[in-house]
Tab-separated table of C-alpha atoms in Angstrom:
chain	number	residue	atom	x	y	z
A	1	UNK	CA	97.474	104.813	103.997
A	2	UNK	CA	94.598	102.388	104.574
A	3	UNK	CA	91.494	103.392	105.983
A	4	UNK	CA	89.233	100.925	108.317
A	5	UNK	CA	85.462	100.874	106.583
A	6	UNK	CA	82.773	102.319	108.257
A	7	UNK	CA	80.605	99.654	107.654
A	8	UNK	CA	79.950	96.285	107.944
A	9	UNK	CA	78.400	93.398	105.665
A	10	UNK	CA	74.992	93.159	107.972
A	11	UNK	CA	74.931	97.062	107.076
A	12	UNK	CA	75.203	96.342	103.585
A	13	UNK	CA	72.320	93.626	103.758
A	14	UNK	CA	70.208	95.538	105.260
A	15	UNK	CA	70.452	98.704	103.574
A	16	UNK	CA	70.042	96.071	100.494
A	17	UNK	CA	67.135	94.515	101.737
A	18	UNK	CA	65.425	98.474	101.657
A	19	UNK	CA	66.541	98.731	98.352
A	20	UNK	CA	64.951	95.788	97.534
A	21	UNK	CA	61.847	95.990	98.750
A	22	UNK	CA	61.219	99.590	97.338
A	23	UNK	CA	61.480	97.634	94.066
A	24	UNK	CA	64.893	99.028	93.089
A	25	UNK	CA	67.719	97.634	92.171
A	26	UNK	CA	70.735	97.771	94.657
A	27	UNK	CA	74.007	100.045	93.697
A	28	UNK	CA	76.671	101.817	95.016
A	29	UNK	CA	75.256	105.223	95.150
A	30	UNK	CA	72.201	103.838	96.619
A	31	UNK	CA	74.151	102.282	99.458
A	32	UNK	CA	75.386	104.993	100.331
A	33	UNK	CA	72.277	107.117	100.200
A	34	UNK	CA	70.767	104.584	102.702
A	35	UNK	CA	73.944	104.346	104.997
A	36	UNK	CA	75.120	107.889	105.005
A	37	UNK	CA	78.542	106.791	104.760
A	38	UNK	CA	81.139	104.818	102.802
A	39	UNK	CA	82.243	105.337	99.231
A	40	UNK	CA	80.100	104.053	96.254
A	41	UNK	CA	83.066	102.050	94.649
A	42	UNK	CA	83.614	99.931	98.002
A	43	UNK	CA	79.974	99.520	98.418
A	44	UNK	CA	80.051	98.188	94.841
A	45	UNK	CA	82.291	96.142	95.698
A	46	UNK	CA	81.530	94.693	98.793
A	47	UNK	CA	77.590	94.714	97.255
A	48	UNK	CA	78.930	92.169	94.378
A	49	UNK	CA	80.919	90.115	96.992
A	50	UNK	CA	77.873	89.704	98.763
A	51	UNK	CA	75.442	89.008	95.971
A	52	UNK	CA	78.211	86.422	94.617
A	53	UNK	CA	77.981	84.458	98.288
A	54	UNK	CA	74.142	84.679	98.102
A	55	UNK	CA	73.353	87.035	100.650
A	56	UNK	CA	72.096	89.671	98.959
A	57	UNK	CA	67.979	89.235	97.420
A	58	UNK	CA	66.993	89.537	93.926
A	59	UNK	CA	64.912	91.956	92.921
A	60	UNK	CA	61.139	90.871	92.282
A	61	UNK	CA	59.691	93.602	89.618
A	62	UNK	CA	55.786	94.102	90.393
A	63	UNK	CA	53.455	94.915	87.698
A	64	UNK	CA	50.316	95.967	87.339
A	65	UNK	CA	47.954	95.251	85.477
A	66	UNK	CA	44.593	96.903	84.581
A	67	UNK	CA	41.950	95.138	82.279
A	68	UNK	CA	38.790	96.588	81.575
A	69	UNK	CA	36.132	94.544	79.701
A	70	UNK	CA	33.170	96.669	78.688
A	71	UNK	CA	30.438	94.489	77.423
A	72	UNK	CA	29.052	96.210	74.151
A	73	UNK	CA	25.426	96.458	73.677
A	74	UNK	CA	22.268	98.268	73.671
A	75	UNK	CA	20.230	95.795	75.141
A	76	UNK	CA	20.698	93.299	78.274
A	77	UNK	CA	18.686	90.438	79.285
A	78	UNK	CA	18.355	89.506	82.738
A	79	UNK	CA	16.503	87.321	84.420
A	80	UNK	CA	13.779	88.794	87.492
A	81	UNK	CA	14.832	88.154	91.059
A	82	UNK	CA	13.604	84.950	92.418
A	83	UNK	CA	11.498	87.232	95.184
A	84	UNK	CA	10.173	89.534	92.300
A	85	UNK	CA	9.362	86.334	89.812
A	86	UNK	CA	7.585	84.659	92.705
A	87	UNK	CA	5.788	87.925	93.396
A	88	UNK	CA	5.356	87.763	89.810
A	89	UNK	CA	3.717	84.150	89.561
A	90	UNK	CA	1.331	85.469	92.416
A	91	UNK	CA	0.168	88.521	91.217
A	92	UNK	CA	0.226	86.804	88.042
A	93	UNK	CA	-3.433	86.354	87.979
A	94	UNK	CA	-4.165	89.740	89.210
A	95	UNK	CA	-1.821	91.943	86.390
A	96	UNK	CA	-2.125	91.720	83.019
A	97	UNK	CA	0.632	91.473	80.322
A	98	UNK	CA	0.806	95.281	80.133
A	99	UNK	CA	1.952	95.266	83.788
A	100	UNK	CA	4.958	92.415	83.410
A	101	UNK	CA	5.875	94.286	80.390
A	102	UNK	CA	6.110	97.826	81.760
A	103	UNK	CA	8.207	95.804	84.859
A	104	UNK	CA	10.483	94.275	81.818
A	105	UNK	CA	11.210	97.381	80.698
A	106	UNK	CA	11.860	99.512	84.031
A	107	UNK	CA	14.180	96.804	84.792
A	108	UNK	CA	16.051	97.619	81.498
A	109	UNK	CA	15.890	101.199	81.897
A	110	UNK	CA	17.606	100.227	85.073
A	111	UNK	CA	20.501	98.326	83.899
A	112	UNK	CA	21.168	100.555	80.895
A	113	UNK	CA	21.069	103.644	83.629
A	114	UNK	CA	23.528	101.586	85.884
A	115	UNK	CA	25.433	100.339	82.795
A	116	UNK	CA	25.655	104.310	81.853
A	117	UNK	CA	27.141	105.178	85.566
A	118	UNK	CA	29.423	101.989	85.425
A	119	UNK	CA	30.541	103.295	81.639
A	120	UNK	CA	30.993	106.536	83.040
A	121	UNK	CA	33.047	105.721	85.900
A	122	UNK	CA	35.091	103.002	84.078
A	123	UNK	CA	35.758	106.373	81.575
A	124	UNK	CA	37.028	108.861	84.693
A	125	UNK	CA	38.726	105.770	85.655
A	126	UNK	CA	40.765	105.599	82.523
A	127	UNK	CA	41.776	108.872	82.471
A	128	UNK	CA	42.631	109.055	86.266
A	129	UNK	CA	44.489	106.025	85.358
A	130	UNK	CA	46.278	107.502	82.676
A	131	UNK	CA	47.037	110.488	84.280
A	132	UNK	CA	48.247	108.445	86.972
A	133	UNK	CA	50.880	106.533	84.290
A	134	UNK	CA	51.706	110.231	83.266
A	135	UNK	CA	52.489	111.655	86.411
A	136	UNK	CA	53.914	108.083	87.323
A	137	UNK	CA	56.432	108.794	84.261
A	138	UNK	CA	56.650	112.310	85.266
A	139	UNK	CA	57.973	111.625	88.176
A	140	UNK	CA	60.298	108.140	87.129
A	141	UNK	CA	62.247	110.823	85.024
A	142	UNK	CA	61.925	113.214	87.284
A	143	UNK	CA	63.330	110.105	90.007
A	144	UNK	CA	66.175	109.513	87.411
A	145	UNK	CA	67.110	113.324	87.161
A	146	UNK	CA	67.404	113.677	90.796
A	147	UNK	CA	69.215	110.094	91.022
A	148	UNK	CA	71.711	111.314	88.312
A	149	UNK	CA	72.389	114.332	90.149
A	150	UNK	CA	72.649	112.743	93.275
A	151	UNK	CA	75.059	110.282	91.900
A	152	UNK	CA	77.232	113.485	90.351
A	153	UNK	CA	77.056	114.935	94.170
A	154	UNK	CA	77.892	111.923	95.203
A	155	UNK	CA	81.059	111.112	93.522
A	156	UNK	CA	81.941	115.371	93.847
A	157	UNK	CA	81.904	113.817	97.410
A	158	UNK	CA	83.884	111.070	97.093
A	159	UNK	CA	86.309	112.963	95.599
A	160	UNK	CA	86.412	115.678	98.103
A	161	UNK	CA	86.904	112.881	100.304
A	162	UNK	CA	89.441	111.127	98.528
A	163	UNK	CA	91.042	114.701	98.549
A	164	UNK	CA	90.213	115.323	102.238
A	165	UNK	CA	92.228	112.161	103.253
A	166	UNK	CA	95.368	113.300	100.939
A	167	UNK	CA	95.367	116.457	102.564
A	168	UNK	CA	95.193	114.560	106.071
A	169	UNK	CA	97.721	111.832	104.790
A	170	UNK	CA	99.847	115.139	103.860
A	171	UNK	CA	98.862	116.443	106.767
A	172	UNK	CA	100.390	113.522	108.639
A	173	UNK	CA	103.479	113.283	106.768
A	174	UNK	CA	104.254	117.084	107.210
A	175	UNK	CA	103.898	116.673	110.831
A	176	UNK	CA	106.559	113.702	111.055
A	177	UNK	CA	109.041	116.472	108.390
A	178	UNK	CA	108.616	119.102	110.834
A	179	UNK	CA	109.447	116.458	113.800
A	180	UNK	CA	112.076	115.504	111.978
A	181	UNK	CA	113.012	119.203	110.893
A	182	UNK	CA	112.870	120.310	114.621
A	183	UNK	CA	114.929	117.360	115.756
A	184	UNK	CA	117.272	118.351	112.669
A	185	UNK	CA	117.644	122.182	114.263
A	186	UNK	CA	117.987	120.867	117.470
A	187	UNK	CA	120.979	118.885	116.479
A	188	UNK	CA	122.333	121.978	114.415
A	189	UNK	CA	121.533	124.325	117.321
A	190	UNK	CA	123.405	122.247	119.636
A	191	UNK	CA	126.563	122.119	117.046
A	192	UNK	CA	125.981	125.625	116.683
A	193	UNK	CA	126.592	126.081	120.295
A	194	UNK	CA	129.514	123.706	120.463
A	195	UNK	CA	131.134	125.453	117.232
A	196	UNK	CA	130.251	128.416	119.310
A	197	UNK	CA	132.002	127.294	122.274
A	198	UNK	CA	134.975	126.233	119.721
A	199	UNK	CA	135.344	129.538	117.752
A	200	UNK	CA	135.471	131.334	121.589
A	201	UNK	CA	138.308	129.168	122.695
A	202	UNK	CA	140.347	130.022	119.002
A	203	UNK	CA	139.212	133.374	119.094
A	204	UNK	CA	141.098	133.073	122.515
A	205	UNK	CA	144.016	131.009	121.386
A	206	UNK	CA	144.309	134.243	118.481
A	207	UNK	CA	144.267	136.687	120.840
A	208	UNK	CA	147.096	134.848	122.746
A	209	UNK	CA	149.094	134.090	119.499
A	210	UNK	CA	149.070	137.332	118.516
A	211	UNK	CA	150.022	138.895	121.833
A	212	UNK	CA	153.042	135.930	121.909
A	213	UNK	CA	153.774	137.197	117.693
A	214	UNK	CA	153.655	140.638	119.493
A	215	UNK	CA	156.264	140.139	121.765
A	216	UNK	CA	158.047	138.374	119.439
A	217	UNK	CA	158.128	141.175	116.975
A	218	UNK	CA	159.117	143.616	120.103
A	219	UNK	CA	162.226	140.623	120.760
A	220	UNK	CA	162.925	140.830	117.046
A	221	UNK	CA	163.401	144.525	116.613
A	222	UNK	CA	165.434	144.159	119.548
A	223	UNK	CA	167.933	141.754	117.871
A	224	UNK	CA	167.536	143.465	115.330
A	225	UNK	CA	168.570	146.774	116.573
A	226	UNK	CA	171.127	144.735	118.542
A	227	UNK	CA	172.665	143.325	115.382
A	228	UNK	CA	172.923	146.332	113.541
A	229	UNK	CA	174.583	147.754	116.701
A	230	UNK	CA	177.117	144.925	116.346
A	231	UNK	CA	177.386	145.380	112.700
A	232	UNK	CA	178.506	149.119	113.200
A	233	UNK	CA	180.966	148.301	115.648
A	234	UNK	CA	181.966	145.472	113.418
A	235	UNK	CA	182.545	147.560	110.643
A	236	UNK	CA	184.773	149.885	112.773
A	237	UNK	CA	186.906	146.828	113.984
A	238	UNK	CA	187.549	146.098	110.192
A	239	UNK	CA	188.443	149.771	109.153
A	240	UNK	CA	190.432	149.684	112.502
A	241	UNK	CA	191.751	146.576	111.129
A	242	UNK	CA	192.680	147.771	108.093
A	243	UNK	CA	194.163	150.759	109.574
A	244	UNK	CA	196.871	148.377	111.566
A	245	UNK	CA	197.148	146.370	108.452
A	246	UNK	CA	198.047	149.475	106.434
A	247	UNK	CA	200.464	150.615	109.778
A	248	UNK	CA	202.149	147.383	109.651
A	249	UNK	CA	203.204	147.094	105.830
A	250	UNK	CA	204.120	150.478	106.685
A	251	UNK	CA	206.637	149.048	108.921
A	252	UNK	CA	207.777	146.121	107.446
A	253	UNK	CA	208.189	147.991	104.773
A	254	UNK	CA	210.215	150.530	107.517
A	255	UNK	CA	212.016	147.755	108.790
A	256	UNK	CA	213.381	146.475	105.641
A	257	UNK	CA	214.185	149.443	104.610
A	258	UNK	CA	215.981	150.124	107.586
A	259	UNK	CA	217.412	146.613	107.623
A	260	UNK	CA	221.233	147.475	106.283
A	261	UNK	CA	221.105	149.449	109.547
A	262	UNK	CA	220.144	146.991	111.903
A	263	UNK	CA	223.850	146.052	112.238
A	264	UNK	CA	224.695	149.423	113.108
A	265	UNK	CA	221.915	150.869	115.460
A	266	UNK	CA	221.447	147.688	117.587
A	267	UNK	CA	219.868	149.564	120.087
A	268	UNK	CA	217.398	150.840	117.948
A	269	UNK	CA	216.460	147.503	116.591
A	270	UNK	CA	215.670	146.376	119.691
A	271	UNK	CA	213.092	149.332	120.798
A	272	UNK	CA	211.623	148.827	117.018
A	273	UNK	CA	211.378	145.201	117.654
A	274	UNK	CA	209.838	145.732	120.931
A	275	UNK	CA	207.645	147.990	119.234
A	276	UNK	CA	206.991	145.192	116.534
A	277	UNK	CA	206.189	142.849	119.400
A	278	UNK	CA	204.466	145.407	121.516
A	279	UNK	CA	202.286	145.849	117.868
A	280	UNK	CA	201.961	141.854	117.115
A	281	UNK	CA	200.076	141.877	120.723
A	282	UNK	CA	197.982	144.885	119.933
A	283	UNK	CA	197.459	142.877	116.167
A	284	UNK	CA	196.611	139.664	118.185
A	285	UNK	CA	194.140	141.174	120.021
A	286	UNK	CA	192.569	142.688	118.086
A	287	UNK	CA	192.421	139.330	115.845
A	288	UNK	CA	190.650	138.013	118.797
A	289	UNK	CA	188.343	140.714	119.132
A	290	UNK	CA	187.459	140.393	115.829
A	291	UNK	CA	187.021	136.845	115.917
A	292	UNK	CA	184.463	137.353	119.368
A	293	UNK	CA	182.661	139.978	117.584
A	294	UNK	CA	181.848	138.037	114.268
A	295	UNK	CA	180.703	134.613	116.558
A	296	UNK	CA	178.548	137.485	118.209
A	297	UNK	CA	177.273	138.274	114.887
A	298	UNK	CA	177.015	134.677	114.086
A	299	UNK	CA	175.338	133.973	117.013
A	300	UNK	CA	172.776	137.314	116.622
A	301	UNK	CA	172.283	136.413	112.519
A	302	UNK	CA	170.942	132.742	114.068
A	303	UNK	CA	168.705	134.026	116.556
A	304	UNK	CA	167.585	136.590	114.011
A	305	UNK	CA	166.660	133.368	111.500
A	306	UNK	CA	165.323	131.558	114.285
A	307	UNK	CA	162.729	134.048	115.062
A	308	UNK	CA	161.869	134.434	111.688
A	309	UNK	CA	161.013	131.108	111.488
A	310	UNK	CA	159.402	130.708	114.144
A	311	UNK	CA	157.039	134.085	113.235
A	312	UNK	CA	156.182	132.302	109.516
A	313	UNK	CA	155.387	129.428	111.477
A	314	UNK	CA	153.029	131.981	114.157
A	315	UNK	CA	151.587	133.450	110.280
A	316	UNK	CA	150.882	130.421	108.811
A	317	UNK	CA	149.232	128.936	112.610
A	318	UNK	CA	147.221	132.145	112.191
A	319	UNK	CA	146.092	131.862	108.675
A	320	UNK	CA	144.669	128.561	109.384
A	321	UNK	CA	143.140	129.128	112.628
A	322	UNK	CA	141.461	132.437	110.810
A	323	UNK	CA	140.507	129.731	107.594
A	324	UNK	CA	138.961	127.119	110.286
A	325	UNK	CA	136.841	129.943	111.805
């Protein structure tokens, strides 16, 4: 994420002028030291751009030349001042040549004294200059060391600033992700609430189906009991029908045996025929009862099969609802 610069081109130009006035070459970390803000890399890029545009002055090296010319010689001859010469001219008649020589020697001695004093002072100045140059060299070395140390600290500070910017960007991203997660969480909570309501509805439906299934099972048990009773009754009727069939066969054989006696015993035959008619009627009635019982049994079996189909459907719906829940 790009950030706005904390300085302007005018700030860079003014800081560069301050550095040039100190006799130093402007650089990124020098500008950072003056401005107290910004990155050295960005400051170096802006410095090169402004230098190409001619807005940064060039550094003028200041050289200090110290030249000491010493005049060698044991004796220096100089002319007397004008006042002394006039006085000498006035008093020339009064003093002898010896006095003139004395004055010249005294002047020469004074000059030699001043010359020796100048030499001593110059020697002291040379020693002081050498000491200053040595101190300047030491100071420059210390300044270079300090500059390197400051440059390293500035670079470490920039690395820390980059790390802080990355952490701030990451914090902002995490904030956005937190907002997204909160929105997703709210959606999931709403969906969970809807699912809970749907689950409650399904549980109620399941309970209703279980009650209905229990009722169906009770009805099935009742119908099964009734069907068993009907089947037992049908079995009894079948046994009775078998007995009647046996009796009918016996009577039929008896009738066949007594056919020869039919003519002689008409009255007995009529009686027997009446009995046979009665038996037939009873047999027909028993057949009708048997058909009715069979129809009832068939209806009961169909009802039982329908209940079994409904029970299997209810069990399937119950298993599906359990799986969905």
